[in-house]
XYZ file of C-alpha atoms in Angstrom:
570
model
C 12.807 18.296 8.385
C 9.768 16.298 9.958
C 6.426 15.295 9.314
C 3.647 13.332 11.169
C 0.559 12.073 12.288
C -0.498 14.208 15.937
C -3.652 14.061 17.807
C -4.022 16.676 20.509
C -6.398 18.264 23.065
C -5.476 22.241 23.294
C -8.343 25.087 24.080
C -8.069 28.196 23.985
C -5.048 28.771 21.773
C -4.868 30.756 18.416
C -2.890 28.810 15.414
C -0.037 30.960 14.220
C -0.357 32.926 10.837
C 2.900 31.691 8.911
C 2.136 30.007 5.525
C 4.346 27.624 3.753
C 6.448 30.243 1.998
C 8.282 30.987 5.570
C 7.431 26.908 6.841
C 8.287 24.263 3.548
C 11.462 24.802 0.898
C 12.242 22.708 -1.608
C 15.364 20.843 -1.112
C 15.044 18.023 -3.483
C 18.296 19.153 -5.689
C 20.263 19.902 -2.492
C 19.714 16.513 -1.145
C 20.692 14.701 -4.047
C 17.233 12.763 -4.369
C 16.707 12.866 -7.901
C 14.555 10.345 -8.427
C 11.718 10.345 -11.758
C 8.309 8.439 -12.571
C 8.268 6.496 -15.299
C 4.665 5.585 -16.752
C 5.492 4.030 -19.921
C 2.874 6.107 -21.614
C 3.129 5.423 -25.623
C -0.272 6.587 -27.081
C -2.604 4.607 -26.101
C -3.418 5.431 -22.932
C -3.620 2.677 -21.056
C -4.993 2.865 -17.390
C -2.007 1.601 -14.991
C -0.075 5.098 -16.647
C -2.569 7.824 -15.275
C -2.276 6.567 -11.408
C 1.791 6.652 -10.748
C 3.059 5.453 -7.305
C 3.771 6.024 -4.329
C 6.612 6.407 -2.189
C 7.710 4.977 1.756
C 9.701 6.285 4.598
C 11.518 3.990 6.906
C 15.092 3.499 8.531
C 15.748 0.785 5.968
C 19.800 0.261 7.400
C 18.967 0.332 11.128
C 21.100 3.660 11.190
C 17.967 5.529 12.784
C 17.996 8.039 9.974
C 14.782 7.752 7.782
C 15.713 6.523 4.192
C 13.266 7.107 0.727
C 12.250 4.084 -1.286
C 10.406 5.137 -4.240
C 8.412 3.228 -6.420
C 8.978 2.674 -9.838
C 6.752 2.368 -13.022
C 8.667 1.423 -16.387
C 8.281 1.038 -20.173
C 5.831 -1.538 -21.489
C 6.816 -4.450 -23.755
C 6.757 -3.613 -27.236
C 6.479 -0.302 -26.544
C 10.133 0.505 -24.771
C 11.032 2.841 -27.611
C 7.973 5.323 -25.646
C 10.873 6.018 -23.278
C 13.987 7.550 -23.048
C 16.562 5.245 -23.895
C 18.455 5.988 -20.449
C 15.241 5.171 -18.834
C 14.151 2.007 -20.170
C 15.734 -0.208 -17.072
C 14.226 1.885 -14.308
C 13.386 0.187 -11.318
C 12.454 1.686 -7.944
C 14.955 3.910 -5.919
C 15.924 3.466 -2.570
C 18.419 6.510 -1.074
C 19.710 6.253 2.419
C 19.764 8.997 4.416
C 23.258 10.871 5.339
C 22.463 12.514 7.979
C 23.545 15.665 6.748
C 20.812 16.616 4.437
C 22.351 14.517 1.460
C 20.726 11.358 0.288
C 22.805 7.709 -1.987
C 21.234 6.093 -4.210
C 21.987 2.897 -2.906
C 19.628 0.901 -4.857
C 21.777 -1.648 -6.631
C 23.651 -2.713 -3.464
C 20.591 -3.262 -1.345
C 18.960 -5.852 -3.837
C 15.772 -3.485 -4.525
C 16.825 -3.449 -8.443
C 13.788 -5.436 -9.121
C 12.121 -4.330 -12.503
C 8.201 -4.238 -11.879
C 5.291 -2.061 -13.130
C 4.974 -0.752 -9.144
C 2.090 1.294 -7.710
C 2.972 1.056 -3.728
C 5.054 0.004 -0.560
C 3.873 -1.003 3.126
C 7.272 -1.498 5.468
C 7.368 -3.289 8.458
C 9.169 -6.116 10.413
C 7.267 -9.349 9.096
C 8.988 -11.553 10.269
C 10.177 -10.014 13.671
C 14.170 -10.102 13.618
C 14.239 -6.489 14.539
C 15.030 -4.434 11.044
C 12.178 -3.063 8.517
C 11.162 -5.372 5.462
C 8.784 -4.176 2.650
C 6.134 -5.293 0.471
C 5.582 -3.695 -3.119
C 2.682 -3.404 -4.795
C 2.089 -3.701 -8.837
C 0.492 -4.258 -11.596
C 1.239 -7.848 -12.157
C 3.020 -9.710 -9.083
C 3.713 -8.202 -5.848
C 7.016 -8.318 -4.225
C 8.183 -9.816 -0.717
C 11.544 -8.402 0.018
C 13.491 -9.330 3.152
C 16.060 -7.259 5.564
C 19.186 -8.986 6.250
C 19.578 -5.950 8.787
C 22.035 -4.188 7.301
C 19.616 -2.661 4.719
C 19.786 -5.625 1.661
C 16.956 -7.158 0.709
C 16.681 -10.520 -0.423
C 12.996 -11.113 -2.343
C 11.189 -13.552 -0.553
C 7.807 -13.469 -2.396
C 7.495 -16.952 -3.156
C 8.476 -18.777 0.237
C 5.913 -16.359 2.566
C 3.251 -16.734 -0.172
C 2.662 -13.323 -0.333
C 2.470 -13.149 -4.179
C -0.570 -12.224 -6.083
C -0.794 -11.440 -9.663
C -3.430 -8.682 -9.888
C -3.423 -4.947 -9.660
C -2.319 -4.105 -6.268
C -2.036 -0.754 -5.384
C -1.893 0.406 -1.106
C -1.166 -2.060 1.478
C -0.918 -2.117 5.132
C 0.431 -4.048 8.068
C -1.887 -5.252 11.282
C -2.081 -7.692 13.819
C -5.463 -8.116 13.264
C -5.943 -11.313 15.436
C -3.725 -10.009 18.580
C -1.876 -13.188 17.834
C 1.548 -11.078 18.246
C 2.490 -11.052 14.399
C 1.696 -8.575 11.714
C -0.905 -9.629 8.990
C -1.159 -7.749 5.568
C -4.264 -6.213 4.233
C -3.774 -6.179 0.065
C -5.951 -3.312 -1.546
C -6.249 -4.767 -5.262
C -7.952 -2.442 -7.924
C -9.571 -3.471 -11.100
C -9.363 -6.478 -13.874
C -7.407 -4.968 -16.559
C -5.210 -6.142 -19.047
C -3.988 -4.742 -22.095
C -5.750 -7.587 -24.261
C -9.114 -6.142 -22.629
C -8.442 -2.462 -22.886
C -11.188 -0.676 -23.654
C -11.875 2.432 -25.730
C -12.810 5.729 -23.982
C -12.905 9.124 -24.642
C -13.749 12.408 -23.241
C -14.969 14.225 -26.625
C -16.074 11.368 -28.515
C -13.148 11.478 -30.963
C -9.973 10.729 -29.316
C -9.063 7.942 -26.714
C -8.761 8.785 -22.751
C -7.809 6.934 -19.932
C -10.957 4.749 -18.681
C -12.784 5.604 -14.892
C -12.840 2.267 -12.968
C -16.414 2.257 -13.922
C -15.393 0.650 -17.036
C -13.596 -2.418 -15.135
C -14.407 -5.086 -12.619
C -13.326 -4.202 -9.189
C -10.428 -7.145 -8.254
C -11.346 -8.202 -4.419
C -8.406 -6.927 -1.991
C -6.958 -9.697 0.371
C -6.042 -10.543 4.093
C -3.136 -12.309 4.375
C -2.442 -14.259 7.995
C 0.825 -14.609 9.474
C 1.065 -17.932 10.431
C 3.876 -17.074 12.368
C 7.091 -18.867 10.981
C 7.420 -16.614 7.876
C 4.360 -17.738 5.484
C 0.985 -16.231 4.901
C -1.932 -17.813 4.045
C -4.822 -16.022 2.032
C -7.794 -15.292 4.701
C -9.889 -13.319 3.209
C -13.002 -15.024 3.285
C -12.944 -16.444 6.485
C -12.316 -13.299 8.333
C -15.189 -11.813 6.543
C -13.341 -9.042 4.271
C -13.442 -10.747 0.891
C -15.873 -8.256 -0.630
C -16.835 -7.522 -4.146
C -16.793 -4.402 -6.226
C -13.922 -2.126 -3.785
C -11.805 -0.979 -6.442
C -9.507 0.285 -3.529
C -6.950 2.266 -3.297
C -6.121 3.573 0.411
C -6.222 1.930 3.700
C -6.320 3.385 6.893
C -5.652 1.423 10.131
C -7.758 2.618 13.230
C -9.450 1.651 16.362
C -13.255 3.022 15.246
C -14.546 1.842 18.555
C -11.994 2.357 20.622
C -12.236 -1.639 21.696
C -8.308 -2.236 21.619
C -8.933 -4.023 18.246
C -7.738 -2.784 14.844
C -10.176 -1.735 12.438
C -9.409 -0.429 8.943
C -10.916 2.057 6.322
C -10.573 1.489 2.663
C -11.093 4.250 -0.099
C -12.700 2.726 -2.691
C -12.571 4.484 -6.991
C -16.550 4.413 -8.237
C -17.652 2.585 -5.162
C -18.634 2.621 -1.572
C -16.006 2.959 0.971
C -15.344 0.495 2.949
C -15.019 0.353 6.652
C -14.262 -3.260 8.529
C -15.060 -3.522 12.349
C -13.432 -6.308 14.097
C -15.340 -8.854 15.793
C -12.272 -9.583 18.595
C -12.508 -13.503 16.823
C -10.958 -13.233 13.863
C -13.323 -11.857 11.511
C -14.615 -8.438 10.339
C -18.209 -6.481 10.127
C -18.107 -4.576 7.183
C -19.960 -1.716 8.106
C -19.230 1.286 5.563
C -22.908 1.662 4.870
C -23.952 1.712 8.216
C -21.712 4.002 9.752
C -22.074 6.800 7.122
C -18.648 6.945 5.336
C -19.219 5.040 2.376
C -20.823 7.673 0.540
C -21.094 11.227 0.099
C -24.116 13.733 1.188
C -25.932 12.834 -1.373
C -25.397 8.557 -1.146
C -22.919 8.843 -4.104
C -19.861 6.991 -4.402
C -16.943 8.912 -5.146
C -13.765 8.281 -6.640
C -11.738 7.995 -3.308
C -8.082 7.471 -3.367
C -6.084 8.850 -0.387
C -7.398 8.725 3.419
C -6.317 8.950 7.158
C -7.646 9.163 10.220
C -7.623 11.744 13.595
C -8.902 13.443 16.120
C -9.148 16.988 14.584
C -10.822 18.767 17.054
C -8.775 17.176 20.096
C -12.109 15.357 21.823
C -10.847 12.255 21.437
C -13.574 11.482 18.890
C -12.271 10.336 15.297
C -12.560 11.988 11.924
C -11.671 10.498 8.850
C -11.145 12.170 5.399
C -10.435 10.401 1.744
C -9.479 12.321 -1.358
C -11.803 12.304 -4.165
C -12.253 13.242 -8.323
C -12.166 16.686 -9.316
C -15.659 18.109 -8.559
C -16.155 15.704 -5.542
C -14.662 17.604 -2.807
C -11.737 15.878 -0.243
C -14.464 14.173 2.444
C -14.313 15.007 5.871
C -16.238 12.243 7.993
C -16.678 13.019 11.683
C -17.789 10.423 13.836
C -21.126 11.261 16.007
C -22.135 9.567 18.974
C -23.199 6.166 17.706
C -20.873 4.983 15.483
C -22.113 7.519 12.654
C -19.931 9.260 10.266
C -20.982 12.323 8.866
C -19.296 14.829 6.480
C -18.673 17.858 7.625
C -16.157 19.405 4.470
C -18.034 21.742 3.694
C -18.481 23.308 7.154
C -15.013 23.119 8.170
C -13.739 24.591 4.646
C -12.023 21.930 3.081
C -14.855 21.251 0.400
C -15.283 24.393 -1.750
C -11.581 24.557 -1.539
C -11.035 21.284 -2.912
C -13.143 21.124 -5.081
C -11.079 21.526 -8.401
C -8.502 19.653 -7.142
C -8.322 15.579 -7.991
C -6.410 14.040 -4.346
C -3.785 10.972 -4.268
C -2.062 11.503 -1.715
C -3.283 12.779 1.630
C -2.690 12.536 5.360
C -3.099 14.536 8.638
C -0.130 15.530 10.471
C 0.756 18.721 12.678
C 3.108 20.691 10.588
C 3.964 23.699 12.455
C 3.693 21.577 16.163
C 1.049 24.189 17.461
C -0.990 20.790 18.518
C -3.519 20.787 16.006
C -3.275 18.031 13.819
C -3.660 19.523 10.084
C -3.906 17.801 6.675
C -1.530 17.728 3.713
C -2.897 17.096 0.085
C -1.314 15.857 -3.427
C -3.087 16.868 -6.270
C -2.667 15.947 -10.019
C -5.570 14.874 -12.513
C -5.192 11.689 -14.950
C -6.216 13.406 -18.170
C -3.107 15.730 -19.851
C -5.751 17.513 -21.867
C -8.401 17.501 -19.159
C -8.444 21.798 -19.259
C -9.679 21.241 -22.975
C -12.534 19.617 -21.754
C -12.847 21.498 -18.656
C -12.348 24.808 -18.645
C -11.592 24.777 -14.402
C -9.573 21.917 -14.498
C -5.774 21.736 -14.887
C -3.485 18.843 -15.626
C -1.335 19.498 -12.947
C -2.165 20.924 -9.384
C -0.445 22.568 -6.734
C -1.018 20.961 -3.180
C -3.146 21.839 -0.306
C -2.335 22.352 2.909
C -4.967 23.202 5.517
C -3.688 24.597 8.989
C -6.504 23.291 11.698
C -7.527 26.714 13.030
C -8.592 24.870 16.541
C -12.571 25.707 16.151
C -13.348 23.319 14.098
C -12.412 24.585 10.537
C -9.644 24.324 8.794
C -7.163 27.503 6.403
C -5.609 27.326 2.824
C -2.178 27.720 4.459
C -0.083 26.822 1.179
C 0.356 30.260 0.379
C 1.075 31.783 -3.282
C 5.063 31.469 -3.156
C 7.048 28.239 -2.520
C 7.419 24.902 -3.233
C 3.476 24.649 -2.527
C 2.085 26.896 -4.974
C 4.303 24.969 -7.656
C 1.276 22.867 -10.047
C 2.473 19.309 -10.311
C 0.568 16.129 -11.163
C 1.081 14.553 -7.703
C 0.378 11.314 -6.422
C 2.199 9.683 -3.279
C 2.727 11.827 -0.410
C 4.401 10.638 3.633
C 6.147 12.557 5.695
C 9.576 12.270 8.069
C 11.768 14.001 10.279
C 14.393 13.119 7.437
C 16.673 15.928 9.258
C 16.066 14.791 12.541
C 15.308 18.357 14.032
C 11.699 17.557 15.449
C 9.397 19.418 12.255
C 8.011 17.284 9.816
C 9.120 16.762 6.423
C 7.538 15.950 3.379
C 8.297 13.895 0.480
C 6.024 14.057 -2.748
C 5.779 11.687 -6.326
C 4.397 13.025 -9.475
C 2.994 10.754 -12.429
C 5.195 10.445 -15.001
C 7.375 13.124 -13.397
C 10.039 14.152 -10.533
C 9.653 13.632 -6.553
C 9.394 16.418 -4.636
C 11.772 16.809 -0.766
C 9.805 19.518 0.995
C 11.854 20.708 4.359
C 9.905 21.662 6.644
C 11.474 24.696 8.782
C 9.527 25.418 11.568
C 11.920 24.750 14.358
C 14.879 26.648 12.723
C 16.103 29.388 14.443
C 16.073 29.937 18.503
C 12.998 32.542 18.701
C 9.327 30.968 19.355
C 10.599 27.953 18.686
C 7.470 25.282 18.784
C 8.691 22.389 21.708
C 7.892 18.792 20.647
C 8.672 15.169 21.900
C 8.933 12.369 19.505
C 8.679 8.821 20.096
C 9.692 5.740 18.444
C 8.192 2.214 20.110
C 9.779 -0.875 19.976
C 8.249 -4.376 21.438
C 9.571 -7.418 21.665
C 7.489 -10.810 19.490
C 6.529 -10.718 16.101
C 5.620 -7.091 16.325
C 8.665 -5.099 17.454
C 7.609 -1.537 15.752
C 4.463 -1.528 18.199
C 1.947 -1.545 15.393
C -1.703 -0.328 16.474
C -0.112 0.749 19.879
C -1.809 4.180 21.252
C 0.361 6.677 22.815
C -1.987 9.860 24.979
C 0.692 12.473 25.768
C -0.072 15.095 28.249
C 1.691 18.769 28.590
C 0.102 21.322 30.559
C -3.660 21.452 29.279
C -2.882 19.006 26.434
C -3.648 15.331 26.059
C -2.668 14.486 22.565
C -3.313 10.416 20.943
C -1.436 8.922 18.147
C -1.755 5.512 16.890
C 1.954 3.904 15.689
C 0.166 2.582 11.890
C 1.068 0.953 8.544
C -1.087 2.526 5.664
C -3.219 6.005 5.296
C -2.433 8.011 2.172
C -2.110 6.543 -1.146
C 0.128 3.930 -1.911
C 2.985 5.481 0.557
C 3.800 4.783 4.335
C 5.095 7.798 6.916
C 7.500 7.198 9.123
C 6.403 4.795 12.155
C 8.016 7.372 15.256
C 5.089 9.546 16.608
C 5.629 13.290 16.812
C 4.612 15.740 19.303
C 3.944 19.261 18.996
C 4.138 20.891 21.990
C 4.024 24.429 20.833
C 4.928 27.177 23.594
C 4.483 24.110 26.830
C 8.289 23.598 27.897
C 7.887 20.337 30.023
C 5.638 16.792 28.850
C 3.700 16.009 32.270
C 3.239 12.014 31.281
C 2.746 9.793 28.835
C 0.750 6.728 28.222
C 0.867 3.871 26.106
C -1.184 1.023 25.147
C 0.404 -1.320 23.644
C -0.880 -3.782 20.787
C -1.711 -6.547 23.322
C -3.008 -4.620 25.667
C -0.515 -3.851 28.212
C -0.031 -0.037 29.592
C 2.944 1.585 29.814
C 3.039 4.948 32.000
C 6.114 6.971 32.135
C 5.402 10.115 34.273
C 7.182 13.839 34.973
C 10.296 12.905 36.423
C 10.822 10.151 33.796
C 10.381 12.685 31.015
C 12.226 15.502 33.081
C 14.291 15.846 29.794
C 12.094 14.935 27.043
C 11.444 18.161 25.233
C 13.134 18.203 22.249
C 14.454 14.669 22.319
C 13.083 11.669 20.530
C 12.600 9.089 23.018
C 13.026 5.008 22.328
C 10.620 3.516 24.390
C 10.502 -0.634 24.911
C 7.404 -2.064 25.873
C 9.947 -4.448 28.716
C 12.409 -2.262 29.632
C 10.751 1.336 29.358
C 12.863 4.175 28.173
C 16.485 2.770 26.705
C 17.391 5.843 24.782
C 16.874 9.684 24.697
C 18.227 11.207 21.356
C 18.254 15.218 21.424
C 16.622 16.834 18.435
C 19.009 18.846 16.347
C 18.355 22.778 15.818
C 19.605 25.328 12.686
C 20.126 28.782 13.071
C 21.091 28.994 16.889
C-alpha cells in the first residue's frame, strides 16, 4: 500500500493506461479495520450530522508502521435512542498497524476513548520529545492529547491551552515564526447550536440541513507555541483573525517561495482565504488579490477540501479546493505575479466534477510515473437530494484523475473496483500502510463505514515503477521537519515535496515523502531545505542504494537509516 504527495519535473514521457480496477482493491475487511461513522442523525436534521469526519495517518507507537486514527461522531443528548444501542458509546478509533496487512483496535489502551462530537485530527510532535501527538477537532471543545512514546495518550487540553469551544473542523501544524516550534492554525466553522437551529428546506415542506449561509462564520485561530508546552491565542496580532471564513481545509505552502510558510484556507459560502507571511510574525491576507478566493465568475463557492503542487513539474504551484455539487473541484494555477487563475475546465477536471459534491481531496502520485495526480471523496449532505435534483445522488463514487503530463488531467477510476463503488465520502489521506513504496488510501463516509484502498502498483516484478521515500527528522521543537522542501533528481527529473500538516478535509497523510521514479533505476541527488533554512545535499554515491528503500534522513547527522521497500508477487 502507499499514498502521497509528489512533485516532479519529467518531459517527454507518456502516463501509463492502467485504471484503478488493476491499481486500488479494497482491503478494508481483510485488514480488520472496521471502523463506522456515527452522526447521531434523529430527524431533525441538524447541521454538525451532514459533514462527518475525517480521519489521520501517523506512526502513533514509534514502530515505523503507519497506524489509522479515525474520528468519531456520536449520538446527541436526548436523542441516544436515534442510534443503535451497541453504538451509543462510540468514540474515535485508533488501530495500529501489524505489519502484515492486519490492523488492532487498540483504542481503549492508548487513552483515545474520549467521547466527543469530532470532525478532525492534525498529528505532530508539539512538544518535541520525539513521538507524534494529536489534536482533535469538534463540535464543542477540542482535544489536546499527549504521546508518552509508546503510543498512549494522556489529554492535555487544558495545561497547553489549546481548548476552544466552537465548531472546529481541519487543523494544521506550522512553525510559522521560524522560532523552532510548531504553532497550530484552528479552522473553526459556523455559530450553531441546537437552541438556534434554524428551519430549512429544499421543497418548501419538509426540513433540510441548512448551507452555512444561514450561520455566522466562527473566526479560525493561531495558536503560538510559547515553547515550554502552552499556547497562547495569536490570532489578531499576527494578522489572521478574519471574519466571515467558515473554513474547512488548510493547506500549508510556501506561495512565494521566500522560505516562509504560507497557508490556504477553503472557506463554505465565502472567499478563500490565502495568508502570506510577512517574515515578522504576522500575515497578508491576500485571497482576493491573488485570484483564488473566488471562482471565474467572482463567486464564492462552497470549498471544503484543498492541496497544493506543482502539476505540471515547472516548479510553479497549483492549488485546487473541492466545491458544492454544480461548482466544479477548482484548479488555481499560479501565473507570473502572484496570480491564481483557474484552469479546471481546461485541464478536465471541471465538467467532470461537476455533479460531484468534494470533502476530501489531495494530490499525490499514485502509480509513481512522476506526475503528481489528485484523489477525490465525494458524498452530498442531503439523503433525498436526487428528489430534488434529478443529476444528483446521495452518495458518490470517487474521482481519481491520472495527470496525463500536458497539462490535463484523465477519469482514471474506472467502472469496476473499489472506485466505482457510490459512497457518501468525506475524509480522505493516504499511506504506505504496507510499506511496499505505492500509496495507499484510506477513506470515511458520513454516517457510514471507512474505506482501506491498497494500492497495487508495485506488486509483481515486471515494469515495476522505482521510487525513493523519505522520512525527515530534526532535532528542536520540530523533529518531523515540518515545511522542510526536499528537490529530488533522477535522470531528467527534479521532483519537490514539502514535509506538511493539513491539505484535505479534516484528515492528515502520512508526513514521509514519496518518490516515483517510474522506469529511472538510480536517484542522482537530493536536496533539502530544511525549516530554518539550512541545506542538506546528499549526492550519487550517498544514494548508491536508495531505489526502493525509504531513507531516514537527520538534519545533523545525514542519512542514519536505509529501510528496503517490501515487494508481492516476486
Amino acid at each position: 500500500m502507499a499514498v502521497c504527495f509528489v512533485l516532479s519535473v519529467l518531459s517527454g514521457q507518456e502516463v501509463r493506461g492502467a485504471t484503478d480496477d488493476d491499481v486500488f482493491r479494497d482491503v478494508t475487511a481483510a485488514s480488520g479495520v472496521d471502523f463506522v461513522h456515527v452522526s447521531g442523525a434523529f430527524g431533525d436534521r441538524w447541521m454538525p450530522e451532514s459533514l462527518g469526519a475525517g480521519v489521520a495517518l501517523f506512526d502513533a507507537d514509534g514502530d515505523d508502521w503507519t497506524d489509522i486514527l479515525f474520528v468519531q461522531g456520536g449520538p446527541w443528548a436526548g436523542h441516544e435512542d436515534a442510534v443503535a444501542a451497541e453504538r451509543r458509546d462510540v468514540t474515535m478509533q485508533l488501530f495500529r498497524n501489524q505489519g502484515d496487512g492486519t490492523f488492532q483496535d487498540i483504542t481503549e489502551a492508548s487513552g483515545l476513548a474520549v467521547p466527543m462530537y469530532g470532525f478532525g485530527a492534525a498529528p505532530a510532535d508539539y512538544d518535541g520529545d520525539g513521538d507524534l501527538d494529536v489534536y482533535v477537532t469538534a463540535y464543542g471543545p477540542n482535544r489536546m492529547f499527549r504521546n508518552d512514546g509508546s503510543g498512549r495518550f494522556e489529554e492535555v487540553t487544558e495545561s497547553s491551552g489549546l481548548g476552544h469551544d466552537g465548531w472546529g473542523t481541519s487543523a494544521a501544524w506550522l512553525d510559522h515564526d521560524r522560532d523552532g516550534d510548531l504553532d497550530l492554525y484552528l479552522a473553526n466553522y459556523v455559530r450553531w447550536t441546537p437552541d438556534e437551529d434554524i428551519w430549512c428546506s429544499l421543497d418548501g415542506t419538509e426540513k433540510s440541513y441548512c448551507t452555512p449561509e444561514s450561520y455566522v462564520g466562527e473566526p479560525s485561530i493561531l495558536f503560538r507555541n510559547e515553547g515550554n508546552g502552552t499556547f497562547v491565542d495569536a490570532s489578531r496580532e499576527a494578522g489572521v483573525f478574519v471574519s466571515g471564513g467558515k473554513s474547512l481545509g488548510i493547506a500549508v505552502t510556501d506561495v512565494d517561495r521566500d522560505g516562509w510558510l504560507d497557508f490556504a484556507v477553503a472557506n463554505d459560502t465565502e472567499p478563500n482565504f490565502l495568508f502570506r507571511n510577512q517574515q515578522d510574525g504576522t500575515f497578508e491576507e491576500i485571497g482576493l488579490l491573488s485570484g483564488m478566493a473566488f471562482d471565474a465568475s467572482g463567486r464564492a463557492r462552497a470549498g471544503m477540501g484543498i492541496d497544493t503542487a506543482d502539476l505540471k513539474n515547472t516548479g510553479d504551484l497549483s492549488l485546487a479546493i473541492g466545491n458544492f455539487s454544480k461548482e466544479m473541484i477548482g484548479l488555481f494555477e499560479l501565473q507570473p505575479g502572484g496570480v491564481f487563475i483557474d484552469v479546471a475546465g481546461q485541464a478536465g477536471i471541471g465538467r467532470s466534477s461537476f455533479p460531484f459534491l468534494t470533502f476530501g481531496l489531495f494530490f499525490f502520485d499514485y502509480d509513481l510515473d512522476g506526475w503528481l495526480d489528485m484523489f477525490a471523496a465525494n458524498g452530498h449532505l442531503e439523503d433525498r437530494i436526487a428528489e430534488i435534483e434529478a443529476s444528483i445522488t446521495y452518495e458518490q463514487r470517487p474521482l481519481l484523475f491520472r495527470n496525463r503530463g500536458d497539462g490535463t488531467f484523465g477519469d482514471a477510476a474506472g467502472a469496476a473496483g473499489p472506485l466505482a463503488l457510490p459512497i457518501v465520502g468525506r475524509g480522505a489521506a493516504h499511506a504506505d500502510l504496507d510499506r511496499d513504496g505505492d500509496l495507499d488510501i484510506v477513506v470515511t463516509t458520513n454516517n457510514g463505514p471507512a474505506y482501506l484502498l491498497e494500492n497495487t502498483a508495485r506488486s509483481g516484478a515486471a515494469d515495476r515503477p522505482g521510487v525513493l521515500r523519505l522520512d525527515l527528522r530534526a532535532d528542536g521543537g520540530n523533529t518531523r521537519a515540518l515545511g522542510a522542501v526536499v528537490d529530488v533528481t533522477a535522470g531528467e527529473w527534479t521532483q519537490r515535496q514539502m514535509v506538511r500538516s493539513g491539505s484535505s478535509y479534516a484528515s492528515q497523510s502520512e508526513f514521509v515523502l514519496t518518490f516515483g521514479l517510474g522506469g529511472h533505476t538510480a536517484v542522482d541527488s537530493v536536496s533539502i531545505q530544511w525549516p530554518d533554512g539550512s541545506v542538506t545535499e546528499l549526492d550519487a554515491l550517498a544514494l548508491a542504494d536508495a531505489l526502493d528503500h525509504e531513507l531516514v534522513v537527520h538534519q545533523q547527522q545525514g542519512v542514519t537509516a536505509s529501510r528496503p521497500l517490501s515487494v508481492t508477487g516476486e
